[in-house]
Amino acid sequence: MTDTPVLHVDMDAFYASVATRDRPELHDVPVIVGGGHRGVVLSANYLAREYGVRSGMPSARARRLCPQAVTVSPEHEVFGTVSAAVVETFRRITPVVEVVSIDEAFLDVRGSVRRWGSPVEIAERIRATVHDEQGITCSVGVAASISVAKLASRRAKPDGVVVVPPEEVTTFLHPLDVGELYGVGEKTRAMLHRLGLVTVGDVAHTPLRTLQRAVGHAVGSHLHELAWGLDRREVVAKQTPVFGIGGGADPEKSMGAQQTFSRDVDDREVVLREMLALTGTVSRRMRVAEVAGRTVTITVRFADFTTLTRSRTMPEATDVTQDLYRTAVGLFDALGLQRARLRLVGVRVEGLVPRESVHRQALLGEREHGWSDADRAVDRAARRFGNAAVRPASLLG
DNA sequence: TCTGGGGTCCTAGGACCC
DNA sequence: TCTGGGGTCCTAGGACCC
């Protein structure tokens, strides 16, 4: 019987650690991963963080804060390989591994203590194994629930373990800033602070109704429970789509792609060319996943960063590039923009259903137009010769 | 040289239906 | 011969997470 069966394992500065592990010359200098033109920081090592650099920060700002930092490009394939190997390490301990993202996972070790020892011993074993086999460090939070384990791993960083026994949960939680709670971002934190609710303890001692009036019904009740360490959610064995099929990944509810232009664009033809490319990317992924969708949403971000979305739901789900693209263009033209300067465009398809559930009439319609067959020919060619080999004529040059 | 890209969930109003 | 009301779908926006 263990009272702290949930482990949250979080890689320390994952991208930066992987990118520098075989490069000793980068071990003693600030390192930033990502951050190209108009980009953001994907990850920064702890030396760079001492200068205030954080992931998600505009790279221009990061470079101002720490001009001597070395910037490296992300190698997503390597990150994926390391991540998969780490998850395998977890699976040797317990089958109940819930992969949250490329660099973190929850483990339920209830069934593992007989063989592997206490949760803390398991945590240390995992850390040692990941370090020996992958050459990177991770931190582990150990608690009775998912939400507390997640907060504990953050306190454990870098390269440590923090255990929060059940009887110490409120002592642990209540001094924390409300912004630490899962689901409290910049806006909600500012709102709560304006109300004088600064710590998790403040939230815990605020009447539920007051909280809900301030931040909405769902977020309000969610926060109130988290503030008391109430979290009934179990760890569920689950992969993420990053690792491909065959691991119990949830079916995706939407698929999309967006692109920030290297310079703002006011030419309709250039915008539509980008939307066609994005639609092609999305529909190809849909066909690989064997899904079709009914709702097309476009996103337009202007030079001043204001952003709007427009969506249209079609009578039948489709995975046909031309159908999705026509809908997207209709939405764009309905905006009636007159040479507005655009920073970004995006295309997303929602309401995804398995392709075989699509109404037969729609599939017959596709056959008549011939576009469905054309898409599949393009997919085959792309598999054989690479994505760059096949593209609409308007994307050439 | 400010601010990526891929997602999920919630809210709120209006349409529509029974 | 004032106003129902509840459920569901669609649309737009917003917040959040990694």
PDB file of N, CA, C and O (backbone and C1' of nucleotides) in Angstrom, chain A residues 38 63 218 253-254 256 258 260 285 343 348, chain B residues 1-11:
ATOM      1  N   ARG A  38      11.571  36.141 -36.549  1.00  0.00           N
ATOM      2  CA  ARG A  38      10.170  36.159 -36.124  1.00  0.00           C
ATOM      3  C   ARG A  38       9.782  34.934 -35.297  1.00  0.00           C
ATOM      4  O   ARG A  38       8.622  34.554 -35.232  1.00  0.00           O
ATOM      5  N   ARG A  63      17.650  37.493 -27.303  1.00  0.00           N
ATOM      6  CA  ARG A  63      18.992  37.889 -27.730  1.00  0.00           C
ATOM      7  C   ARG A  63      19.418  39.202 -27.095  1.00  0.00           C
ATOM      8  O   ARG A  63      20.597  39.415 -26.828  1.00  0.00           O
ATOM      9  N   ALA A 218     -16.555  27.014 -15.168  1.00  0.00           N
ATOM     10  CA  ALA A 218     -15.710  25.817 -15.241  1.00  0.00           C
ATOM     11  C   ALA A 218     -14.348  26.046 -14.593  1.00  0.00           C
ATOM     12  O   ALA A 218     -13.898  25.239 -13.763  1.00  0.00           O
ATOM     13  N   LYS A 253      -9.319  15.716 -32.633  1.00  0.00           N
ATOM     14  CA  LYS A 253     -10.602  16.337 -32.917  1.00  0.00           C
ATOM     15  C   LYS A 253     -10.482  17.392 -33.997  1.00  0.00           C
ATOM     16  O   LYS A 253     -11.463  17.795 -34.598  1.00  0.00           O
ATOM     17  N   SER A 254      -9.279  17.854 -34.216  1.00  0.00           N
ATOM     18  CA  SER A 254      -9.063  18.818 -35.286  1.00  0.00           C
ATOM     19  C   SER A 254      -7.623  18.705 -35.762  1.00  0.00           C
ATOM     20  O   SER A 254      -6.763  18.210 -35.054  1.00  0.00           O
ATOM     21  N   GLY A 256      -4.767  21.187 -38.060  1.00  0.00           N
ATOM     22  CA  GLY A 256      -4.596  22.468 -38.702  1.00  0.00           C
ATOM     23  C   GLY A 256      -3.138  22.776 -38.964  1.00  0.00           C
ATOM     24  O   GLY A 256      -2.245  22.057 -38.515  1.00  0.00           O
ATOM     25  N   GLN A 258      -0.646  26.492 -39.713  1.00  0.00           N
ATOM     26  CA  GLN A 258      -0.608  27.940 -39.879  1.00  0.00           C
ATOM     27  C   GLN A 258       0.814  28.344 -40.178  1.00  0.00           C
ATOM     28  O   GLN A 258       1.753  27.610 -39.908  1.00  0.00           O
ATOM     29  N   THR A 260       3.442  31.871 -40.267  1.00  0.00           N
ATOM     30  CA  THR A 260       3.781  33.284 -40.178  1.00  0.00           C
ATOM     31  C   THR A 260       4.670  33.624 -41.358  1.00  0.00           C
ATOM     32  O   THR A 260       5.657  32.934 -41.609  1.00  0.00           O
ATOM     33  N   ARG A 285      -2.425  15.004 -43.966  1.00  0.00           N
ATOM     34  CA  ARG A 285      -2.401  14.389 -42.634  1.00  0.00           C
ATOM     35  C   ARG A 285      -3.736  13.723 -42.326  1.00  0.00           C
ATOM     36  O   ARG A 285      -3.791  12.685 -41.661  1.00  0.00           O
ATOM     37  N   ARG A 343       0.153  39.073 -41.212  1.00  0.00           N
ATOM     38  CA  ARG A 343       1.348  38.486 -40.623  1.00  0.00           C
ATOM     39  C   ARG A 343       1.300  36.960 -40.709  1.00  0.00           C
ATOM     40  O   ARG A 343       2.321  36.305 -40.849  1.00  0.00           O
ATOM     41  N   ARG A 348      -7.629  25.258 -40.422  1.00  0.00           N
ATOM     42  CA  ARG A 348      -7.855  24.148 -39.499  1.00  0.00           C
ATOM     43  C   ARG A 348      -9.147  23.436 -39.897  1.00  0.00           C
ATOM     44  O   ARG A 348     -10.096  24.083 -40.346  1.00  0.00           O
TER      45      ARG A 348
ATOM     46  P    DT B   1      16.353  45.616 -38.077  1.00  0.00           P
ATOM     47  O5'  DT B   1      15.421  44.627 -37.263  1.00  0.00           O
ATOM     48  C5'  DT B   1      14.200  44.292 -37.857  1.00  0.00           C
ATOM     49  C4'  DT B   1      13.459  43.441 -36.884  1.00  0.00           C
ATOM     50  C3'  DT B   1      13.310  44.073 -35.498  1.00  0.00           C
ATOM     51  O3'  DT B   1      11.992  43.836 -35.088  1.00  0.00           O
ATOM     52  C1'  DT B   1      14.282  41.947 -35.288  1.00  0.00           C
ATOM     53  P    DC B   2      11.139  44.935 -34.416  1.00  0.00           P
ATOM     54  O5'  DC B   2      10.138  43.966 -33.604  1.00  0.00           O
ATOM     55  C5'  DC B   2      10.244  43.798 -32.226  1.00  0.00           C
ATOM     56  C4'  DC B   2      10.225  42.309 -31.874  1.00  0.00           C
ATOM     57  C3'  DC B   2       9.257  41.520 -32.778  1.00  0.00           C
ATOM     58  O3'  DC B   2       9.785  40.258 -33.086  1.00  0.00           O
ATOM     59  C1'  DC B   2       8.550  41.431 -30.503  1.00  0.00           C
ATOM     60  P    DT B   3       8.762  39.290 -33.975  1.00  0.00           P
ATOM     61  O5'  DT B   3       7.799  38.628 -32.902  1.00  0.00           O
ATOM     62  C5'  DT B   3       8.228  37.508 -32.156  1.00  0.00           C
ATOM     63  C4'  DT B   3       7.118  37.070 -31.234  1.00  0.00           C
ATOM     64  C3'  DT B   3       5.846  36.634 -31.929  1.00  0.00           C
ATOM     65  O3'  DT B   3       5.963  35.288 -32.310  1.00  0.00           O
ATOM     66  C1'  DT B   3       5.334  37.979 -30.043  1.00  0.00           C
ATOM     67  P    DG B   4       4.934  34.707 -33.361  1.00  0.00           P
ATOM     68  O5'  DG B   4       5.454  33.242 -33.624  1.00  0.00           O
ATOM     69  C5'  DG B   4       6.695  33.032 -34.305  1.00  0.00           C
ATOM     70  C4'  DG B   4       6.703  31.626 -34.833  1.00  0.00           C
ATOM     71  C3'  DG B   4       5.398  31.202 -35.481  1.00  0.00           C
ATOM     72  O3'  DG B   4       5.675  30.316 -36.543  1.00  0.00           O
ATOM     73  C1'  DG B   4       5.771  29.919 -33.515  1.00  0.00           C
ATOM     74  P    DG B   5       4.478  29.825 -37.466  1.00  0.00           P
ATOM     75  O5'  DG B   5       4.043  28.462 -36.784  1.00  0.00           O
ATOM     76  C5'  DG B   5       4.978  27.397 -36.697  1.00  0.00           C
ATOM     77  C4'  DG B   5       4.298  26.215 -36.069  1.00  0.00           C
ATOM     78  C3'  DG B   5       2.862  25.987 -36.552  1.00  0.00           C
ATOM     79  O3'  DG B   5       2.711  24.609 -36.803  1.00  0.00           O
ATOM     80  C1'  DG B   5       2.900  26.120 -34.208  1.00  0.00           C
ATOM     81  P    DG B   6       1.417  24.043 -37.481  1.00  0.00           P
ATOM     82  O5'  DG B   6       0.829  23.078 -36.361  1.00  0.00           O
ATOM     83  C5'  DG B   6       1.589  21.982 -35.918  1.00  0.00           C
ATOM     84  C4'  DG B   6       0.919  21.437 -34.684  1.00  0.00           C
ATOM     85  C3'  DG B   6      -0.584  21.275 -34.860  1.00  0.00           C
ATOM     86  O3'  DG B   6      -0.951  19.910 -34.837  1.00  0.00           O
ATOM     87  C1'  DG B   6      -0.032  22.354 -32.791  1.00  0.00           C
ATOM     88  P    DG B   7      -2.460  19.541 -35.187  1.00  0.00           P
ATOM     89  O5'  DG B   7      -2.963  19.230 -33.722  1.00  0.00           O
ATOM     90  C5'  DG B   7      -4.155  19.834 -33.255  1.00  0.00           C
ATOM     91  C4'  DG B   7      -4.048  19.873 -31.751  1.00  0.00           C
ATOM     92  C3'  DG B   7      -5.388  20.055 -31.079  1.00  0.00           C
ATOM     93  O3'  DG B   7      -5.922  18.778 -30.804  1.00  0.00           O
ATOM     94  C1'  DG B   7      -3.715  21.490 -30.132  1.00  0.00           C
ATOM     95  P    DT B   8      -7.505  18.644 -30.562  1.00  0.00           P
ATOM     96  O5'  DT B   8      -7.675  19.206 -29.074  1.00  0.00           O
ATOM     97  C5'  DT B   8      -6.967  18.602 -27.993  1.00  0.00           C
ATOM     98  C4'  DT B   8      -7.436  19.266 -26.707  1.00  0.00           C
ATOM     99  C3'  DT B   8      -8.957  19.325 -26.617  1.00  0.00           C
ATOM    100  O3'  DT B   8      -9.407  18.723 -25.427  1.00  0.00           O
ATOM    101  C1'  DT B   8      -8.023  21.498 -26.329  1.00  0.00           C
ATOM    102  P    DC B   9     -10.998  18.503 -25.265  1.00  0.00           P
ATOM    103  O5'  DC B   9     -11.441  19.765 -24.410  1.00  0.00           O
ATOM    104  C5'  DC B   9     -10.710  20.104 -23.232  1.00  0.00           C
ATOM    105  C4'  DC B   9     -11.198  21.451 -22.727  1.00  0.00           C
ATOM    106  C3'  DC B   9     -12.723  21.574 -22.685  1.00  0.00           C
ATOM    107  O3'  DC B   9     -13.106  22.007 -21.392  1.00  0.00           O
ATOM    108  C1'  DC B   9     -11.758  23.426 -23.828  1.00  0.00           C
ATOM    109  P    DC B  10     -14.676  22.108 -21.009  1.00  0.00           P
ATOM    110  O5'  DC B  10     -14.904  23.680 -21.019  1.00  0.00           O
ATOM    111  C5'  DC B  10     -14.029  24.499 -20.257  1.00  0.00           C
ATOM    112  C4'  DC B  10     -14.429  25.952 -20.446  1.00  0.00           C
ATOM    113  C3'  DC B  10     -15.939  26.194 -20.365  1.00  0.00           C
ATOM    114  O3'  DC B  10     -16.166  27.269 -19.475  1.00  0.00           O
ATOM    115  C1'  DC B  10     -15.057  27.090 -22.390  1.00  0.00           C
ATOM    116  P    DT B  11     -17.679  27.671 -19.066  1.00  0.00           P
ATOM    117  O5'  DT B  11     -17.983  28.940 -19.968  1.00  0.00           O
ATOM    118  C5'  DT B  11     -17.045  30.000 -20.015  1.00  0.00           C
ATOM    119  C4'  DT B  11     -17.565  31.076 -20.940  1.00  0.00           C
ATOM    120  C3'  DT B  11     -19.084  31.257 -20.891  1.00  0.00           C
ATOM    121  O3'  DT B  11     -19.361  32.647 -20.815  1.00  0.00           O
ATOM    122  C1'  DT B  11     -18.382  30.904 -23.115  1.00  0.00           C
TER     123       DT B  11
END
